[in-house]
XYZ file of C-alpha atoms in Angstrom:
768
model
C 115.783 116.812 110.019
C 116.186 114.349 107.129
C 117.088 111.671 109.480
C 113.887 112.344 111.633
C 111.949 112.229 108.425
C 113.392 108.824 107.313
C 112.892 107.347 110.776
C 109.423 108.139 110.885
C 108.523 106.999 107.453
C 110.133 103.629 107.936
C 108.339 103.333 111.243
C 105.134 104.132 109.589
C 105.664 101.772 106.818
C 106.644 98.860 109.012
C 103.859 99.166 111.586
C 100.922 99.905 109.078
C 101.916 97.344 106.561
C 101.400 94.687 109.265
C 98.012 96.446 110.367
C 96.712 96.470 106.760
C 98.272 93.428 105.325
C 95.448 91.016 106.444
C 92.727 93.126 105.043
C 94.331 93.625 101.794
C 94.900 89.745 101.677
C 91.335 89.218 102.236
C 90.518 91.690 99.353
C 92.906 90.989 96.516
C 94.707 87.385 97.670
C 98.043 88.990 97.176
C 101.265 89.370 98.761
C 101.818 91.489 102.456
C 104.710 92.384 104.213
C 106.710 90.084 106.086
C 105.607 89.161 109.716
C 101.898 88.841 108.876
C 99.946 85.638 108.532
C 100.464 84.851 104.932
C 101.071 81.741 102.961
C 104.568 80.326 102.405
C 104.584 81.314 98.663
C 103.492 84.901 99.618
C 106.291 85.141 102.146
C 108.799 83.698 99.701
C 107.417 86.328 97.006
C 108.068 89.543 99.626
C 111.534 88.034 100.625
C 112.360 87.913 96.931
C 111.178 91.254 96.323
C 113.254 92.484 99.271
C 116.331 90.652 98.198
C 115.904 91.984 94.535
C 115.611 95.696 95.844
C 119.059 95.006 97.714
C 120.603 93.452 94.734
C 119.528 96.563 92.468
C 120.907 98.950 95.276
C 124.233 96.881 95.127
C 124.268 97.045 91.209
C 123.448 100.643 91.199
C 127.128 101.708 92.073
C 127.958 101.588 88.391
C 125.261 103.937 87.353
C 124.693 107.343 88.822
C 122.637 110.107 86.813
C 123.761 113.807 87.165
C 120.585 115.886 87.347
C 120.021 119.277 85.645
C 117.648 121.683 87.701
C 114.660 122.880 85.640
C 114.452 126.751 86.520
C 110.825 126.650 85.605
C 109.758 123.894 87.785
C 107.600 120.799 85.946
C 107.807 121.592 82.302
C 106.706 118.971 79.661
C 107.335 119.333 75.852
C 105.104 117.481 73.289
C 105.451 117.743 69.524
C 102.808 118.170 66.895
C 102.678 118.636 63.170
C 100.741 121.439 61.420
C 100.227 119.436 58.181
C 96.893 117.626 58.098
C 98.089 114.047 56.875
C 101.174 111.798 57.550
C 101.660 108.315 57.230
C 103.579 107.994 60.387
C 102.684 110.903 62.332
C 102.797 108.838 65.782
C 106.629 108.802 65.549
C 106.745 112.365 65.942
C 104.607 112.676 69.119
C 107.443 112.344 71.475
C 106.799 113.622 74.865
C 110.046 115.030 76.553
C 111.059 117.492 79.436
C 111.965 120.969 78.545
C 115.754 120.451 78.874
C 115.667 118.138 75.848
C 114.218 120.072 73.014
C 116.989 121.908 71.536
C 117.512 122.190 67.680
C 120.933 120.394 68.056
C 119.064 117.351 69.911
C 116.733 117.259 67.070
C 119.463 117.376 64.393
C 120.509 113.718 64.923
C 117.089 111.794 64.303
C 117.051 108.275 63.668
C 113.431 108.247 63.469
C 111.597 110.155 60.681
C 110.602 113.679 61.972
C 108.747 116.066 59.631
C 109.495 119.547 58.596
C 106.308 120.848 60.125
C 107.073 119.278 63.604
C 106.109 121.732 66.351
C 106.698 121.943 70.205
C 104.171 122.787 72.557
C 105.463 123.530 76.348
C 103.400 122.985 79.359
C 104.569 123.939 82.620
C 102.488 123.016 85.990
C 102.685 124.979 89.247
C 100.316 123.239 91.585
C 99.673 126.705 93.354
C 99.443 128.989 90.311
C 98.144 127.127 87.190
C 99.233 125.691 84.057
C 101.113 127.662 81.500
C 101.275 126.666 77.805
C 103.187 127.964 75.026
C 104.176 126.530 71.562
C 107.076 127.268 68.934
C 104.622 129.239 66.779
C 104.458 131.998 69.548
C 100.942 131.187 71.027
C 100.542 131.332 74.832
C 97.805 130.422 77.062
C 97.368 130.325 80.888
C 94.866 128.178 82.954
C 94.677 129.593 86.580
C 94.010 127.576 89.243
C 95.588 124.554 91.649
C 95.998 121.784 89.680
C 97.475 118.352 89.734
C 98.603 116.956 86.294
C 97.309 113.864 85.385
C 98.357 113.542 81.898
C 99.153 115.695 78.822
C 99.551 114.156 75.347
C 99.001 115.024 71.608
C 96.141 112.949 70.286
C 95.412 112.687 66.725
C 91.833 111.319 65.173
C 90.721 111.656 61.379
C 93.933 113.714 60.803
C 93.247 116.363 63.437
C 95.874 116.682 66.405
C 94.877 118.293 69.782
C 96.548 118.180 73.357
C 94.655 116.166 75.654
C 95.238 117.542 79.273
C 93.573 115.751 82.154
C 94.083 117.606 85.623
C 92.675 117.363 89.085
C 91.210 120.690 90.325
C 92.033 120.857 93.954
C 89.784 123.765 94.562
C 86.553 122.239 93.175
C 87.524 118.510 93.361
C 86.709 117.948 89.980
C 88.625 115.804 87.366
C 88.824 118.189 84.329
C 89.684 117.043 80.657
C 90.625 119.848 78.321
C 91.199 119.368 74.406
C 93.370 122.179 73.387
C 94.243 123.262 69.812
C 97.844 122.530 69.455
C 98.471 125.317 66.856
C 96.494 128.131 68.303
C 96.271 126.727 71.913
C 92.442 127.579 71.768
C 90.844 125.617 74.711
C 87.172 124.073 74.357
C 85.240 124.281 77.784
C 86.669 121.496 79.899
C 84.472 118.268 80.864
C 84.364 117.530 84.363
C 83.659 114.669 86.891
C 82.881 115.205 90.591
C 84.800 113.260 92.871
C 85.414 112.384 96.449
C 88.804 114.122 96.665
C 91.899 112.761 94.977
C 94.935 111.039 96.567
C 96.367 109.819 93.338
C 95.324 110.431 89.749
C 96.788 109.336 86.252
C 95.549 109.164 82.625
C 96.654 107.882 79.302
C 95.306 107.495 75.758
C 95.632 104.127 74.170
C 96.471 103.476 70.527
C 92.755 103.027 69.917
C 92.105 106.464 71.107
C 90.489 105.674 74.300
C 91.302 108.104 77.277
C 91.513 105.815 80.298
C 91.495 107.863 83.956
C 92.062 106.322 87.115
C 91.422 108.215 90.561
C 92.036 107.074 93.820
C 89.821 109.132 96.167
C 89.863 110.219 99.769
C 87.719 107.116 100.825
C 90.263 104.646 99.629
C 88.375 103.888 96.506
C 89.876 103.389 93.152
C 87.500 104.893 90.548
C 88.188 103.692 86.794
C 86.858 105.971 84.060
C 86.829 106.376 80.241
C 86.470 109.480 78.406
C 83.821 108.580 75.766
C 82.162 110.599 73.279
C 83.071 113.854 75.345
C 81.901 112.596 78.423
C 82.822 110.579 81.654
C 81.967 106.943 81.448
C 82.150 105.405 84.878
C 83.889 101.741 84.265
C 84.179 100.405 87.690
C 85.214 101.163 91.356
C 86.348 99.281 94.066
C 88.087 99.693 97.565
C 92.038 99.964 97.279
C 92.796 100.821 100.659
C 94.919 103.818 102.010
C 98.642 104.712 101.084
C 98.207 105.053 97.474
C 100.361 108.228 96.697
C 100.467 107.980 92.862
C 99.418 105.736 90.056
C 100.515 105.267 86.273
C 98.647 103.527 83.350
C 99.932 101.846 80.188
C 96.684 101.393 78.135
C 98.131 99.187 75.596
C 99.388 96.546 78.022
C 96.171 97.140 80.170
C 98.506 97.678 83.095
C 98.083 100.056 86.048
C 101.011 100.714 88.535
C 100.295 101.953 92.114
C 102.702 103.608 94.499
C 101.705 102.465 98.127
C 103.959 104.017 100.788
C 102.964 101.140 103.063
C 103.604 98.332 100.860
C 105.491 98.891 97.603
C 104.594 99.129 94.003
C 101.393 97.118 93.070
C 100.438 96.195 89.532
C 96.870 95.572 88.254
C 95.054 94.874 84.881
C 92.898 97.687 83.657
C 90.550 95.408 81.845
C 87.568 95.908 83.723
C 86.291 92.406 83.120
C 89.338 90.992 84.590
C 89.524 89.535 88.135
C 89.759 92.050 90.710
C 93.255 91.209 91.814
C 96.673 92.914 92.249
C 100.114 91.766 92.298
C 102.903 93.399 94.753
C 105.761 93.654 92.183
C 108.143 95.560 94.477
C 108.536 95.785 98.159
C 111.377 97.006 100.718
C 110.707 97.746 104.117
C 113.416 100.530 104.225
C 111.655 102.701 101.433
C 108.161 104.166 101.081
C 107.263 104.242 97.396
C 105.443 107.608 96.668
C 105.936 108.223 92.866
C 105.348 105.903 89.954
C 105.388 106.426 86.042
C 105.145 104.610 82.928
C 106.324 105.548 79.369
C 103.476 107.008 77.473
C 101.233 104.513 75.704
C 101.156 106.289 72.574
C 104.900 106.672 72.601
C 105.948 103.202 72.372
C 103.245 100.539 71.606
C 103.498 97.541 73.252
C 106.462 98.056 75.729
C 106.046 98.331 79.249
C 108.312 100.402 81.299
C 107.755 101.692 84.832
C 109.667 103.837 86.983
C 109.267 104.456 90.685
C 110.913 106.646 93.534
C 110.936 107.105 97.235
C 111.965 109.934 99.265
C 114.057 107.416 101.191
C 116.357 106.875 98.320
C 118.268 109.183 95.909
C 117.528 107.233 92.808
C 114.866 105.647 90.567
C 113.922 101.979 90.003
C 113.272 101.096 86.185
C 111.556 98.045 85.329
C 110.293 96.114 82.153
C 109.021 92.587 82.295
C 112.420 91.161 81.867
C 114.731 93.958 83.345
C 114.836 95.713 86.893
C 117.372 98.438 87.524
C 118.042 101.079 90.444
C 119.930 103.902 89.442
C 121.266 106.619 91.621
C 120.642 110.489 91.124
C 123.033 112.953 91.973
C 122.079 116.575 92.362
C 125.153 118.613 90.872
C 123.620 121.827 90.855
C 125.796 124.737 92.072
C 123.635 126.790 94.296
C 124.395 129.016 96.799
C 121.641 129.455 99.057
C 121.692 128.662 103.082
C 120.029 125.266 102.646
C 122.454 123.851 100.119
C 125.265 125.223 102.130
C 123.878 123.300 105.059
C 123.557 120.175 102.604
C 127.226 120.407 101.598
C 128.186 120.765 105.348
C 126.470 117.538 105.771
C 128.439 116.044 102.942
C 124.963 115.224 101.368
C 124.749 117.734 98.533
C 124.198 115.061 96.077
C 121.042 113.457 97.585
C 117.482 114.268 96.682
C 114.329 113.127 98.167
C 112.150 112.279 95.114
C 108.407 111.852 95.427
C 107.359 112.467 91.789
C 108.685 110.665 88.772
C 107.946 111.381 84.901
C 109.374 109.257 82.060
C 109.678 110.625 78.682
C 111.264 109.462 75.268
C 113.586 111.861 73.310
C 112.392 113.391 69.815
C 114.143 110.688 67.716
C 113.013 107.876 70.130
C 116.214 106.396 71.395
C 116.804 107.965 74.757
C 114.700 107.812 77.983
C 114.721 110.807 79.959
C 113.139 111.371 83.493
C 111.875 114.270 85.518
C 112.033 114.042 89.465
C 111.416 116.318 92.186
C 113.170 117.096 95.518
C 110.581 116.986 98.379
C 113.417 118.808 100.612
C 114.129 121.881 98.442
C 111.073 121.479 96.094
C 113.021 121.842 93.136
C 112.655 119.783 89.889
C 115.306 118.080 88.054
C 115.663 116.158 84.718
C 118.090 113.439 83.652
C 118.722 111.021 80.755
C 119.451 107.403 81.033
C 122.694 106.069 79.432
C 122.226 104.878 75.964
C 122.776 101.251 76.824
C 120.180 101.350 79.471
C 117.659 103.174 77.220
C 118.251 100.690 74.685
C 117.886 97.621 77.082
C 114.346 99.048 78.288
C 113.072 99.809 74.852
C 114.054 96.618 73.331
C 113.470 94.463 76.411
C 116.999 93.339 76.434
C 118.171 91.156 79.414
C 121.803 91.034 78.951
C 124.315 90.224 81.399
C 125.009 93.845 82.569
C 121.450 94.027 83.959
C 119.518 92.178 86.400
C 117.043 89.720 84.760
C 113.670 88.981 86.473
C 112.912 85.646 88.313
C 111.240 82.695 86.632
C 108.050 83.715 88.131
C 108.165 87.208 86.302
C 109.206 85.616 82.923
C 106.149 83.523 83.277
C 104.325 86.643 83.872
C 105.344 88.022 80.666
C 104.585 85.035 78.756
C 101.098 85.435 80.036
C 100.716 88.908 78.393
C 101.569 87.500 74.769
C 101.020 83.582 75.062
C 97.186 83.589 75.208
C 95.598 80.410 73.775
C 92.224 82.256 73.159
C 94.065 84.706 70.863
C 95.446 81.650 68.599
C 91.798 80.982 67.913
C 90.671 84.473 67.489
C 89.268 83.267 63.818
C 86.874 81.123 65.789
C 85.352 84.053 67.940
C 82.525 86.088 66.983
C 81.470 88.962 69.247
C 77.948 90.229 69.741
C 76.714 92.882 72.162
C 74.047 93.119 74.677
C 70.674 94.648 74.091
C 69.504 94.936 77.661
C 70.675 94.231 81.054
C 68.374 93.507 84.046
C 68.460 95.603 87.204
C 71.327 94.331 89.623
C 70.482 91.819 92.367
C 70.171 92.951 95.882
C 73.149 90.878 97.341
C 76.834 91.825 96.895
C 79.290 89.123 95.726
C 78.990 86.257 93.945
C 75.201 86.348 93.920
C 73.167 86.264 90.546
C 73.910 82.642 89.012
C 71.127 81.205 86.661
C 68.572 82.479 84.507
C 65.436 81.108 82.812
C 63.029 82.450 80.138
C 59.500 81.945 80.734
C 57.572 82.420 77.491
C 54.285 84.207 78.021
C 51.699 82.146 75.779
C 49.004 84.901 76.155
C 51.237 87.870 75.321
C 54.928 87.213 74.193
C 56.088 90.789 74.886
C 54.811 90.371 78.449
C 57.371 87.069 79.033
C 59.576 86.853 82.020
C 63.404 86.319 82.939
C 63.524 84.325 86.185
C 67.093 84.620 87.776
C 68.383 83.445 90.913
C 69.977 85.461 93.580
C 71.587 82.537 95.222
C 72.301 84.312 98.577
C 68.500 84.835 99.257
C 65.883 85.333 96.547
C 64.171 84.321 93.234
C 63.585 87.290 91.069
C 61.585 87.899 87.708
C 62.627 90.610 85.250
C 60.425 91.798 82.261
C 62.210 92.423 78.702
C 63.296 95.686 79.599
C 65.307 94.181 82.455
C 63.323 95.930 85.158
C 62.735 93.887 88.406
C 59.090 92.915 88.820
C 59.101 90.269 91.463
C 61.463 89.223 94.237
C 60.726 86.224 96.399
C 63.011 85.659 99.706
C 62.786 81.877 99.348
C 66.226 80.976 100.618
C 69.747 80.436 98.732
C 68.174 79.134 95.172
C 71.092 78.419 92.827
C 69.686 77.012 89.636
C 66.143 77.609 88.156
C 64.154 76.167 85.162
C 60.702 76.443 83.752
C 58.234 74.040 82.513
C 55.082 74.452 80.419
C 51.714 72.761 80.709
C 52.375 70.817 83.833
C 49.339 68.620 84.932
C 47.313 69.561 88.097
C 44.979 66.566 88.926
C 44.556 63.183 90.346
C 46.370 60.831 88.101
C 43.444 59.103 87.121
C 41.652 62.107 85.738
C 40.860 62.493 81.903
C 43.507 64.612 80.266
C 40.672 66.875 78.786
C 39.578 67.417 82.460
C 43.313 68.191 83.540
C 44.252 71.716 84.299
C 47.271 72.774 83.216
C 49.864 75.278 84.659
C 53.289 76.550 84.042
C 55.850 76.009 86.711
C 59.255 77.142 87.779
C 61.562 74.997 89.885
C 64.801 76.222 91.537
C 67.399 74.214 93.700
C 67.367 75.553 97.218
C 70.521 75.154 99.041
C 69.066 76.462 102.193
C 67.085 73.033 103.006
C 68.734 70.842 99.964
C 65.376 70.930 98.228
C 63.461 71.725 95.008
C 61.330 74.543 95.188
C 58.510 74.773 93.133
C 56.386 77.959 91.897
C 53.344 78.505 89.838
C 53.549 81.089 86.923
C 50.206 82.684 86.222
C 49.310 84.120 82.724
C 50.746 87.500 83.796
C 54.177 86.033 84.689
C 53.404 86.277 88.488
C 55.178 83.341 90.470
C 53.408 81.913 93.668
C 55.455 79.405 95.838
C 53.693 76.035 95.856
C 55.928 74.054 98.216
C 59.396 72.277 98.439
C 60.450 68.684 97.296
C 63.018 67.096 99.619
C 66.147 65.421 98.271
C 68.587 63.143 99.708
C 71.434 65.239 98.066
C 74.034 66.659 100.642
C 74.742 69.891 98.929
C 72.212 70.634 96.092
C 73.574 72.810 93.426
C 72.589 72.705 89.721
C 69.146 71.408 88.202
C 67.046 71.399 84.907
C 63.778 70.241 83.945
C 61.458 68.574 81.181
C 57.848 68.118 80.925
C 56.449 64.669 79.226
C 52.930 63.857 79.184
C 52.071 66.756 81.582
C 54.695 65.535 84.108
C 57.595 67.477 85.359
C 60.828 65.678 85.516
C 63.581 67.304 87.281
C 67.424 66.566 87.289
C 69.221 67.853 90.239
C 72.722 67.515 91.468
C 75.231 68.350 94.175
C 78.594 69.375 94.452
C 79.987 65.857 94.900
C 78.904 65.052 91.417
C 75.730 63.116 92.185
C 72.629 63.330 90.243
C 69.018 62.612 91.262
C 65.905 62.385 88.854
C 62.555 63.248 90.431
C 58.868 63.252 88.835
C 56.770 65.980 90.091
C 52.968 65.495 90.849
C 50.612 68.485 91.875
C 47.538 67.826 93.344
C 44.199 69.791 92.642
C 44.760 71.997 95.786
C 48.304 72.678 94.573
C 50.321 70.569 96.806
C 53.249 68.980 95.336
C 55.213 65.743 95.750
C 58.275 64.248 94.286
C 59.149 60.746 93.239
C 62.783 59.919 93.305
C 63.387 57.719 89.828
C 67.063 57.633 89.106
C 70.318 58.162 90.590
C 73.686 58.399 89.195
C 76.911 60.339 89.480
C 79.703 62.213 87.530
C 83.409 62.056 88.471
C 83.327 65.855 89.754
C 81.395 68.733 90.385
C 78.420 69.503 87.677
C 75.949 72.225 87.594
C 74.364 73.156 84.532
C 72.023 70.827 82.373
C 69.615 70.893 79.378
C 67.241 68.376 77.993
C 66.217 67.931 74.537
C 62.804 66.433 74.344
C 63.046 65.910 70.513
C 65.838 63.315 70.844
C 65.190 62.322 74.482
C 68.857 63.526 75.270
C 69.971 65.377 78.553
C 73.395 67.150 78.332
C 75.050 67.348 81.707
C 77.884 69.793 82.353
C 80.761 68.474 84.556
C 82.488 71.964 85.455
C 86.194 70.947 85.164
C 86.053 68.204 82.606
C 83.235 68.753 79.742
C 79.953 67.465 78.629
C 78.100 64.284 79.161
C 74.903 63.053 77.287
C 72.082 61.076 78.937
C 69.266 58.964 77.055
C 66.441 59.921 79.158
C 64.157 57.182 77.785
C 64.686 54.692 80.597
C 65.584 55.492 84.378
C 68.446 52.835 84.108
C 70.533 54.671 81.445
C 73.864 56.070 82.399
C 75.543 59.094 81.173
C 78.283 59.031 78.500
C 81.172 61.427 78.175
C 80.946 63.057 74.763
C 82.896 66.494 74.855
C 86.112 67.182 76.547
C 87.238 70.615 77.608
C 89.949 71.631 75.107
C 91.138 74.844 73.556
C 89.490 77.426 72.910
C 87.119 76.072 75.435
C 88.260 76.890 79.181
C 86.739 75.575 82.345
C 84.452 76.204 83.987
C 81.524 74.915 82.016
C 78.390 75.817 83.751
C 75.373 77.001 81.809
C 74.045 74.761 79.056
C 71.142 75.751 76.698
C 69.682 74.537 73.127
C 69.201 76.883 70.024
C 67.798 76.015 66.739
C 68.982 77.684 63.605
C 68.094 76.679 59.996
C 66.995 73.306 61.057
C 70.039 72.657 63.143
C 70.215 72.313 66.948
C 73.384 74.068 68.705
C 74.238 73.446 72.233
C 75.678 76.759 73.968
C 78.003 76.301 76.824
C 79.543 78.759 78.898
C 83.295 78.896 78.785
C 83.884 80.496 82.136
C 87.679 80.771 81.740
C 87.948 82.932 78.792
C 84.714 84.842 79.182
C 83.238 83.150 76.187
C 80.352 80.461 74.965
C 81.373 77.415 73.149
C 79.037 76.444 70.238
C 78.499 72.877 69.443
C 76.602 71.627 66.554
C 74.095 68.911 67.701
C 74.026 66.180 64.843
C 70.346 65.424 64.529
C 70.787 61.963 63.572
C 72.958 61.144 66.538
C 72.619 63.454 69.514
C 75.632 62.162 71.402
C 77.938 63.603 68.761
C 78.837 67.335 69.250
C 81.047 69.464 67.015
C 82.705 72.336 68.311
C 82.099 75.392 65.880
C 83.813 78.095 67.909
C 83.244 80.534 70.343
C 80.890 83.561 70.838
C 81.771 86.535 73.443
C 79.507 89.313 74.351
C 81.268 92.732 74.053
C 80.421 95.971 75.654
C 78.085 98.330 74.091
C 79.394 101.832 75.397
C 76.842 103.913 73.750
C 74.273 101.998 75.861
C 76.653 101.845 78.759
C 76.147 98.058 78.968
C 79.515 96.427 79.937
C 80.604 93.083 78.583
C 80.048 89.747 80.107
C 82.562 87.651 82.095
C 82.654 84.602 84.229
C 79.249 83.393 83.161
C 77.619 80.720 85.426
C 74.196 80.202 84.054
C 72.383 80.765 80.749
C 69.193 80.401 78.784
C 67.913 80.897 75.171
C 64.646 80.626 73.370
C 63.663 80.367 69.684
C 60.213 81.859 70.669
C 59.224 85.362 69.042
C 58.940 87.776 71.964
C 58.212 90.747 69.779
C 60.075 93.733 69.759
C 63.853 93.471 69.411
C 63.729 89.692 70.416
C 61.347 88.451 67.331
C 63.924 85.971 66.492
C 64.166 84.622 70.061
C 66.327 85.656 73.230
C 69.710 84.641 74.813
C 69.954 85.604 78.543
C 73.470 85.171 80.623
C 74.523 85.696 84.139
C 77.497 88.230 84.023
C 79.761 87.625 86.962
C 81.334 91.117 86.724
C 78.853 93.857 86.277
C 80.540 96.768 85.657
C 80.452 100.364 83.843
C 79.444 101.224 86.562
C 80.333 98.899 89.399
C 77.251 97.298 90.323
C 76.048 93.981 91.986
C 75.816 91.150 89.522
C 73.055 91.032 86.818
C 71.922 89.525 83.733
C 72.387 90.425 80.099
C 69.875 90.033 77.182
C 71.150 89.271 73.575
C 68.635 89.364 70.742
C 68.285 86.041 69.241
C 69.037 87.804 65.892
C 72.610 88.503 66.956
C 72.884 85.143 68.269
C 72.059 83.513 65.003
C 74.067 85.754 63.027
C 77.191 84.874 65.247
C 76.475 81.149 64.864
C 75.987 81.095 60.983
C 79.533 83.097 60.773
C 80.930 80.200 62.840
C 79.413 77.778 60.810
C 80.373 79.356 57.438
C 83.977 79.499 58.754
C 83.773 75.957 59.632
C 82.792 75.182 56.148
C 85.522 77.224 54.602
C 88.201 75.359 56.667
C 86.886 72.000 55.641
C 86.812 72.781 52.097
C 90.501 73.575 52.077
C 91.522 70.534 54.080
């Protein structure tokens, strides 16, 4: 029976991994199994993971943990306190299995444990329900068919409760219970309907955020936060089949997925992070089904993971600098016929684990685990050796245990050595006030916004934004889509005011003036020109052909009633056109200047007060161009250096307290670089620091990441935007997951942030 199951599992893993790897690689750009059409680096990583798993198997001969059968099945014990105020209560909130809570075990504490520490026992039977009892004699039972996602003691404002997250297999709802630890009284659970659950996990971060991940029956990963007593959908994306379980470490923002076809995946739970997963373990001979982490509230900053397979009677343990496979031995002396048959086959010590749970002893020095046995349906516990527990808890990489590869060591450094964190004192956060409706097209679609200020009614101003996969859109100041023109793959857009519509010899007083929008159109390498009427309605006037091979970014300015457009392509080439509009609204463009930057540019902006154009070279920095003559050449004025990170794409100018500031998107760290422009010398930029746009969970508007284009105005647009408006493109529109959109920030918030940066800059200079 067991041999047949093993053969079936291995066959299923090998064949299905080969079939799915291409799709997984396309979606996530990560490693797949051997035999697929992957890069040399990917194949090397898979081979490394395979060789590592073989190595840890070989090393496991020195460690074999005896298992103790838990008579009541899966049982967890949490500790809580009845006293209202403790200075270090978290040290007493240890999650242990039911076998490790004796008075003798609690007698030798190395950590401080208070006299009023009590235990609450949670026993889960998937087919009957959940039993709760505590050391004060209270009991409670929740009837039903449940899958446990998480159970932990949580404290906030000196109050403690048990947070219980389960999946109700009868109703297909995720349920969150808040249970009084002392009385076991239960509030009405909060629920979230799902499309089933293939795997579910949850944890509470040290900041008190309850994070929940559910992989549903459609192969979609749904990430939630339980915020203010309700489910807040953070993001969802296709993860594919084969995910059997998951585990979250909230404080390191790490999600582990047990994939029976591939192995163990690791993802970043930061919803603004790049959607990618890393295969950290692969062995074609085992199908990983269970994964666990040590509770985030138990050991802050420690990232300990474990996984099991029914094809191996053991457990893999991993930290960023240590991987270890430990054998598990069933030493229970049972007398039923199944056990006698196992002994007859000389396999009495083997189990087939599909589930694993990690916990920390009450004194905080030993790691324990709970595993099941798929063959017998029994549940067992074991305690790791002291040396191994210490190595895992203290990130030791001694000679007795296998250290990770150089690549893995580099990954560990990536968690801690973040250049942006070194400049945290130069970063100010603001919150968005409004977000626009999402664009129609999926993927990287929204790109560049422009603000059109309505001179007749400021509150009726418009945000014009590109959907670079097919449309030019406009939105009102509440973010609602009011117009969408299917004009092609428009990439960047800008607006101009009071543009002349007349014969060139006409008197200025007789010349009609209109507002226009111009967009770089990659469908035909042209500049598409639109008239904007007093309502904000756009009408296309026509196209201006360019000689660019792959038109990309653009910006414009108006001088003497004539619109002048700078357009660039991906090679670095710029062209400058003057736009003429005839009385019948036909348009023409005259090429007046050409020059090139060394590499791909995109964003640009013109300061007409100083006759200076600022041009962004995405991977290098910012250039300045004197626009008073068509023969002038750009000068490089600001290199990309920490804390600014490539790409620089969007550029805009904002005035505060008689000073001008250049805002540039620092795409690599989801920030915006603020440069002070010297009034007397506009070619000198002084970096003030960074601004980030953080999420506003109360309004369910997510933070902003990977901004392409942006625009800003000082104009009074009424309402919340009386001190101006800042608009940015959001590369990842989540909370919930939708197609890309644009975020609106009140000018008052931006002014306050820049003033704080300027004040901090002055203070630093005063101490030099």
